[in-house]
Amino acid sequence: MAQTRITHGQAERVDAAASLFSHTFQDDPAIAYLFLNVSHEERVSFLESYFKRGIKAAVLNDSLITEIDDWKAAAVIVPPGASLEGFSTMLASGMLSVMWRMGISGCWRLLTDVAPQVDAAIKKAFKDQQPRYYYLYAIGTEHQHQRKGLAKAIIKQYQEMAQKDDTPIWLEASNRQSREVYLKLGFQDVEILTFGKGKVSPEGMRQPGGPGVPVWAMIWWPKRHEET
């Protein structure tokens, strides 16, 4: 891969990151499942607002927004111990309006299906340890620049940061292609989560009796000193 330029920032980058993610997550099955009560067109039109509020919540908790080669790809990583779910954070970021747009059924899916599965996977990964990890909130590459190693370059920088802090990185991969990328970068499968089992297709669309949306809970562990 040719020489690339990676830069980091915070609040001043929220709009740019939200714009990029609104393109790259248009067909994300996990998001489609959460917004099952709205049409595809409505969901796509709302994505930028959805990400703008989510990224703002992350930045309010000292998260880092990273871009490469003038926004060909970008990512948001949340530091250890940060929570995006506190009421004050949700209020300040505007996330409550996202919950309103999701509707009662969408919030119910989040609180009773998605969140419990993710929490259980985290407990499984850390076993008896106190969970402490960087969280890859989102990463995306503009379609015309995919398969050039841009996302990999960003993740490698995050791994260097996490290695220095001796802290793992947690993520959820919502498609097989991204999972393969993470595996090549040293991430390990923790568990395959299934959102909406019996209700939706793998694409997150309504399908009575459907298999649900597969999501891969994954973790990267830093190398211990004796291994380096």
Tab-separated table of C-alpha atoms in Angstrom:
chain	number	residue	atom	x	y	z
A	1	MET	CA	0.000	0.000	0.000
A	2	ALA	CA	1.245	3.491	-0.823
A	3	GLN	CA	2.242	5.878	1.931
A	4	THR	CA	-0.818	6.963	3.895
A	5	ARG	CA	-1.515	9.796	6.307
A	6	ILE	CA	-3.485	9.097	9.461
A	7	THR	CA	-4.728	11.875	11.731
A	8	HIS	CA	-6.766	11.953	14.921
A	9	GLY	CA	-9.167	14.411	16.486
A	10	GLN	CA	-12.352	14.752	18.480
A	11	ALA	CA	-15.325	17.140	18.463
A	12	GLU	CA	-14.264	19.021	15.332
A	13	ARG	CA	-14.553	15.778	13.339
A	14	VAL	CA	-18.004	14.589	14.354
A	15	ASP	CA	-19.776	15.851	11.221
A	16	ALA	CA	-17.200	14.458	8.790
A	17	ALA	CA	-17.188	11.035	10.437
A	18	ALA	CA	-20.988	10.898	10.559
A	19	SER	CA	-21.173	11.754	6.871
A	20	LEU	CA	-18.758	8.964	5.935
A	21	PHE	CA	-20.491	6.365	8.113
A	22	SER	CA	-23.870	7.331	6.653
A	23	HIS	CA	-22.532	6.044	3.317
A	24	THR	CA	-20.727	2.938	4.535
A	25	PHE	CA	-23.442	1.625	6.872
A	26	GLN	CA	-26.448	1.992	4.558
A	27	ASP	CA	-26.978	-1.765	4.359
A	28	ASP	CA	-25.700	-2.726	7.801
A	29	PRO	CA	-27.968	-5.560	9.002
A	30	ALA	CA	-27.666	-4.792	12.724
A	31	ILE	CA	-28.770	-1.187	12.194
A	32	ALA	CA	-31.553	-2.369	9.884
A	33	TYR	CA	-32.792	-4.640	12.680
A	34	LEU	CA	-32.855	-1.830	15.232
A	35	PHE	CA	-34.784	0.422	12.819
A	36	LEU	CA	-37.114	-2.315	11.639
A	37	ASN	CA	-40.120	-0.042	12.098
A	38	VAL	CA	-39.041	2.429	9.377
A	39	SER	CA	-38.586	1.986	5.639
A	40	HIS	CA	-35.174	1.501	4.041
A	41	GLU	CA	-35.392	4.996	2.560
A	42	GLU	CA	-36.235	6.572	5.928
A	43	ARG	CA	-33.431	4.680	7.635
A	44	VAL	CA	-30.841	5.734	5.062
A	45	SER	CA	-31.940	9.370	5.280
A	46	PHE	CA	-31.620	9.246	9.081
A	47	LEU	CA	-28.209	7.529	9.233
A	48	GLU	CA	-26.115	10.695	9.262
A	49	SER	CA	-28.135	12.105	12.157
A	50	TYR	CA	-27.929	8.729	13.928
A	51	PHE	CA	-24.144	8.623	13.677
A	52	LYS	CA	-23.711	12.306	14.465
A	53	ARG	CA	-25.394	11.809	17.827
A	54	GLY	CA	-23.667	8.516	18.546
A	55	ILE	CA	-20.222	9.901	17.747
A	56	LYS	CA	-20.929	13.012	19.821
A	57	ALA	CA	-21.763	10.737	22.756
A	58	ALA	CA	-18.456	8.964	22.196
A	59	VAL	CA	-16.487	12.217	22.020
A	60	LEU	CA	-18.122	13.443	25.232
A	61	ASN	CA	-16.396	10.427	26.765
A	62	ASP	CA	-12.967	11.325	25.335
A	63	SER	CA	-13.159	9.028	22.318
A	64	LEU	CA	-10.867	9.432	19.337
A	65	ILE	CA	-11.981	10.033	15.738
A	66	THR	CA	-9.414	8.855	13.203
A	67	GLU	CA	-9.266	9.457	9.442
A	68	ILE	CA	-6.882	8.302	6.744
A	69	ASP	CA	-5.936	9.943	3.439
A	70	ASP	CA	-8.384	12.836	3.653
A	71	TRP	CA	-11.388	10.843	4.847
A	72	LYS	CA	-11.165	7.853	2.536
A	73	ALA	CA	-11.784	5.852	5.699
A	74	ALA	CA	-12.472	6.692	9.327
A	75	ALA	CA	-13.018	5.117	12.722
A	76	VAL	CA	-14.086	5.978	16.257
A	77	ILE	CA	-12.540	4.262	19.262
A	78	VAL	CA	-13.870	4.591	22.803
A	79	PRO	CA	-11.364	4.539	25.696
A	80	PRO	CA	-11.439	2.003	28.537
A	81	GLY	CA	-14.036	2.643	31.211
A	82	ALA	CA	-16.125	5.053	29.143
A	83	SER	CA	-19.882	4.589	28.917
A	84	LEU	CA	-22.092	6.039	26.198
A	85	GLU	CA	-25.274	5.029	27.981
A	86	GLY	CA	-25.419	7.520	30.858
A	87	PHE	CA	-28.466	9.785	30.861
A	88	SER	CA	-26.409	12.990	30.877
A	89	THR	CA	-24.380	11.776	27.883
A	90	MET	CA	-27.502	10.739	25.990
A	91	LEU	CA	-29.130	14.084	26.739
A	92	ALA	CA	-26.105	16.177	25.758
A	93	SER	CA	-25.437	14.220	22.566
A	94	GLY	CA	-29.020	14.101	21.365
A	95	MET	CA	-29.166	10.307	21.536
A	96	LEU	CA	-32.610	10.514	23.113
A	97	SER	CA	-33.919	11.710	19.748
A	98	VAL	CA	-32.414	8.592	18.169
A	99	MET	CA	-34.255	6.427	20.675
A	100	TRP	CA	-37.447	8.290	19.787
A	101	ARG	CA	-36.863	7.601	16.093
A	102	MET	CA	-36.264	3.914	16.834
A	103	GLY	CA	-39.635	3.801	18.529
A	104	ILE	CA	-40.766	1.650	21.432
A	105	SER	CA	-40.229	-1.558	19.473
A	106	GLY	CA	-36.710	-0.542	18.421
A	107	CYS	CA	-35.736	0.394	21.972
A	108	TRP	CA	-37.191	-2.900	23.163
A	109	ARG	CA	-35.047	-4.792	20.643
A	110	LEU	CA	-31.977	-2.898	21.799
A	111	LEU	CA	-32.588	-3.384	25.513
A	112	THR	CA	-33.888	-6.962	25.539
A	113	ASP	CA	-32.111	-8.593	22.602
A	114	VAL	CA	-28.992	-6.740	21.464
A	115	ALA	CA	-27.551	-5.337	24.707
A	116	PRO	CA	-27.943	-8.523	26.807
A	117	GLN	CA	-26.179	-10.630	24.170
A	118	VAL	CA	-23.284	-8.188	23.898
A	119	ASP	CA	-22.958	-7.938	27.686
A	120	ALA	CA	-22.928	-11.735	28.018
A	121	ALA	CA	-20.219	-12.029	25.354
A	122	ILE	CA	-18.059	-9.458	27.149
A	123	LYS	CA	-18.404	-11.388	30.406
A	124	LYS	CA	-17.475	-14.579	28.567
A	125	ALA	CA	-14.342	-12.982	27.110
A	126	PHE	CA	-13.082	-11.565	30.385
A	127	LYS	CA	-14.204	-14.491	32.558
A	128	ASP	CA	-13.409	-13.522	36.147
A	129	GLN	CA	-11.562	-10.339	35.196
A	130	GLN	CA	-13.001	-6.855	35.459
A	131	PRO	CA	-13.805	-5.870	31.849
A	132	ARG	CA	-11.492	-3.087	30.676
A	133	TYR	CA	-11.076	-2.516	26.964
A	134	TYR	CA	-10.993	-0.090	24.080
A	135	TYR	CA	-14.212	-0.295	22.068
A	136	LEU	CA	-14.191	0.108	18.291
A	137	TYR	CA	-17.456	2.021	17.981
A	138	ALA	CA	-17.387	2.198	14.187
A	139	ILE	CA	-15.033	1.942	11.229
A	140	GLY	CA	-15.816	2.454	7.563
A	141	THR	CA	-14.187	2.974	4.178
A	142	GLU	CA	-15.770	4.828	1.264
A	143	HIS	CA	-16.847	2.243	-1.303
A	144	GLN	CA	-14.476	3.399	-4.055
A	145	HIS	CA	-11.496	3.062	-1.699
A	146	GLN	CA	-12.217	-0.350	-0.218
A	147	ARG	CA	-9.738	-3.252	-0.397
A	148	LYS	CA	-6.766	-0.888	-0.206
A	149	GLY	CA	-5.814	-1.646	3.397
A	150	LEU	CA	-7.007	1.696	4.768
A	151	ALA	CA	-9.128	0.292	7.599
A	152	LYS	CA	-6.320	-2.125	8.464
A	153	ALA	CA	-3.894	0.781	8.787
A	154	ILE	CA	-6.185	2.554	11.243
A	155	ILE	CA	-6.720	-0.579	13.320
A	156	LYS	CA	-2.984	-1.229	13.475
A	157	GLN	CA	-2.501	2.224	14.997
A	158	TYR	CA	-5.196	1.447	17.536
A	159	GLN	CA	-3.452	-1.828	18.337
A	160	GLU	CA	-0.186	0.013	18.934
A	161	MET	CA	-2.005	2.368	21.304
A	162	ALA	CA	-3.723	-0.511	23.109
A	163	GLN	CA	-0.468	-2.472	23.318
A	164	LYS	CA	1.238	0.428	25.102
A	165	ASP	CA	-1.704	0.537	27.512
A	166	ASP	CA	-1.719	-3.277	27.853
A	167	THR	CA	-5.449	-3.218	27.134
A	168	PRO	CA	-7.549	-5.302	24.698
A	169	ILE	CA	-9.798	-3.983	21.927
A	170	TRP	CA	-13.423	-5.102	21.669
A	171	LEU	CA	-15.670	-4.909	18.609
A	172	GLU	CA	-18.731	-6.430	16.981
A	173	ALA	CA	-18.398	-7.349	13.289
A	174	SER	CA	-21.708	-7.236	11.436
A	175	ASN	CA	-20.604	-9.054	8.275
A	176	ARG	CA	-18.298	-11.901	7.279
A	177	GLN	CA	-16.012	-9.711	5.195
A	178	SER	CA	-15.134	-7.406	8.086
A	179	ARG	CA	-14.740	-10.406	10.379
A	180	GLU	CA	-12.117	-11.842	8.027
A	181	VAL	CA	-10.203	-8.555	8.130
A	182	TYR	CA	-10.223	-8.545	11.924
A	183	LEU	CA	-9.095	-12.170	12.104
A	184	LYS	CA	-6.082	-11.339	9.924
A	185	LEU	CA	-5.241	-8.522	12.339
A	186	GLY	CA	-5.144	-10.888	15.305
A	187	PHE	CA	-8.670	-10.525	16.668
A	188	GLN	CA	-10.342	-13.636	18.037
A	189	ASP	CA	-13.963	-14.731	17.877
A	190	VAL	CA	-15.646	-14.681	21.275
A	191	GLU	CA	-19.132	-15.664	20.184
A	192	ILE	CA	-21.539	-15.391	17.268
A	193	LEU	CA	-24.490	-13.309	18.427
A	194	THR	CA	-27.853	-13.610	16.696
A	195	PHE	CA	-30.157	-10.599	16.772
A	196	GLY	CA	-33.834	-11.048	15.970
A	197	LYS	CA	-33.771	-14.826	15.701
A	198	GLY	CA	-37.112	-16.107	14.422
A	199	LYS	CA	-38.140	-12.630	13.306
A	200	VAL	CA	-35.749	-11.298	10.672
A	201	SER	CA	-33.487	-12.337	7.816
A	202	PRO	CA	-29.654	-12.166	7.980
A	203	GLU	CA	-30.011	-8.746	6.323
A	204	GLY	CA	-32.174	-7.475	9.176
A	205	MET	CA	-35.434	-7.484	7.210
A	206	ARG	CA	-38.736	-8.855	8.515
A	207	GLN	CA	-38.943	-12.610	7.989
A	208	PRO	CA	-41.179	-14.674	10.276
A	209	GLY	CA	-39.140	-17.664	11.397
A	210	GLY	CA	-35.983	-16.107	9.929
A	211	PRO	CA	-32.498	-17.027	11.188
A	212	GLY	CA	-31.749	-13.540	12.508
A	213	VAL	CA	-28.761	-11.230	12.044
A	214	PRO	CA	-25.368	-12.828	12.787
A	215	VAL	CA	-22.879	-10.549	14.545
A	216	TRP	CA	-19.392	-11.632	15.559
A	217	ALA	CA	-18.259	-10.476	18.992
A	218	MET	CA	-14.460	-10.246	18.771
A	219	ILE	CA	-11.503	-9.239	20.908
A	220	TRP	CA	-7.841	-8.459	20.363
A	221	TRP	CA	-5.500	-9.153	23.248
A	222	PRO	CA	-2.222	-7.242	23.611
A	223	LYS	CA	0.947	-9.277	23.630
A	224	ARG	CA	2.350	-9.805	27.087
A	225	HIS	CA	5.923	-8.741	27.771
A	226	GLU	CA	7.157	-12.312	27.854
A	227	GLU	CA	5.761	-12.844	24.327
A	228	THR	CA	7.394	-9.786	22.759
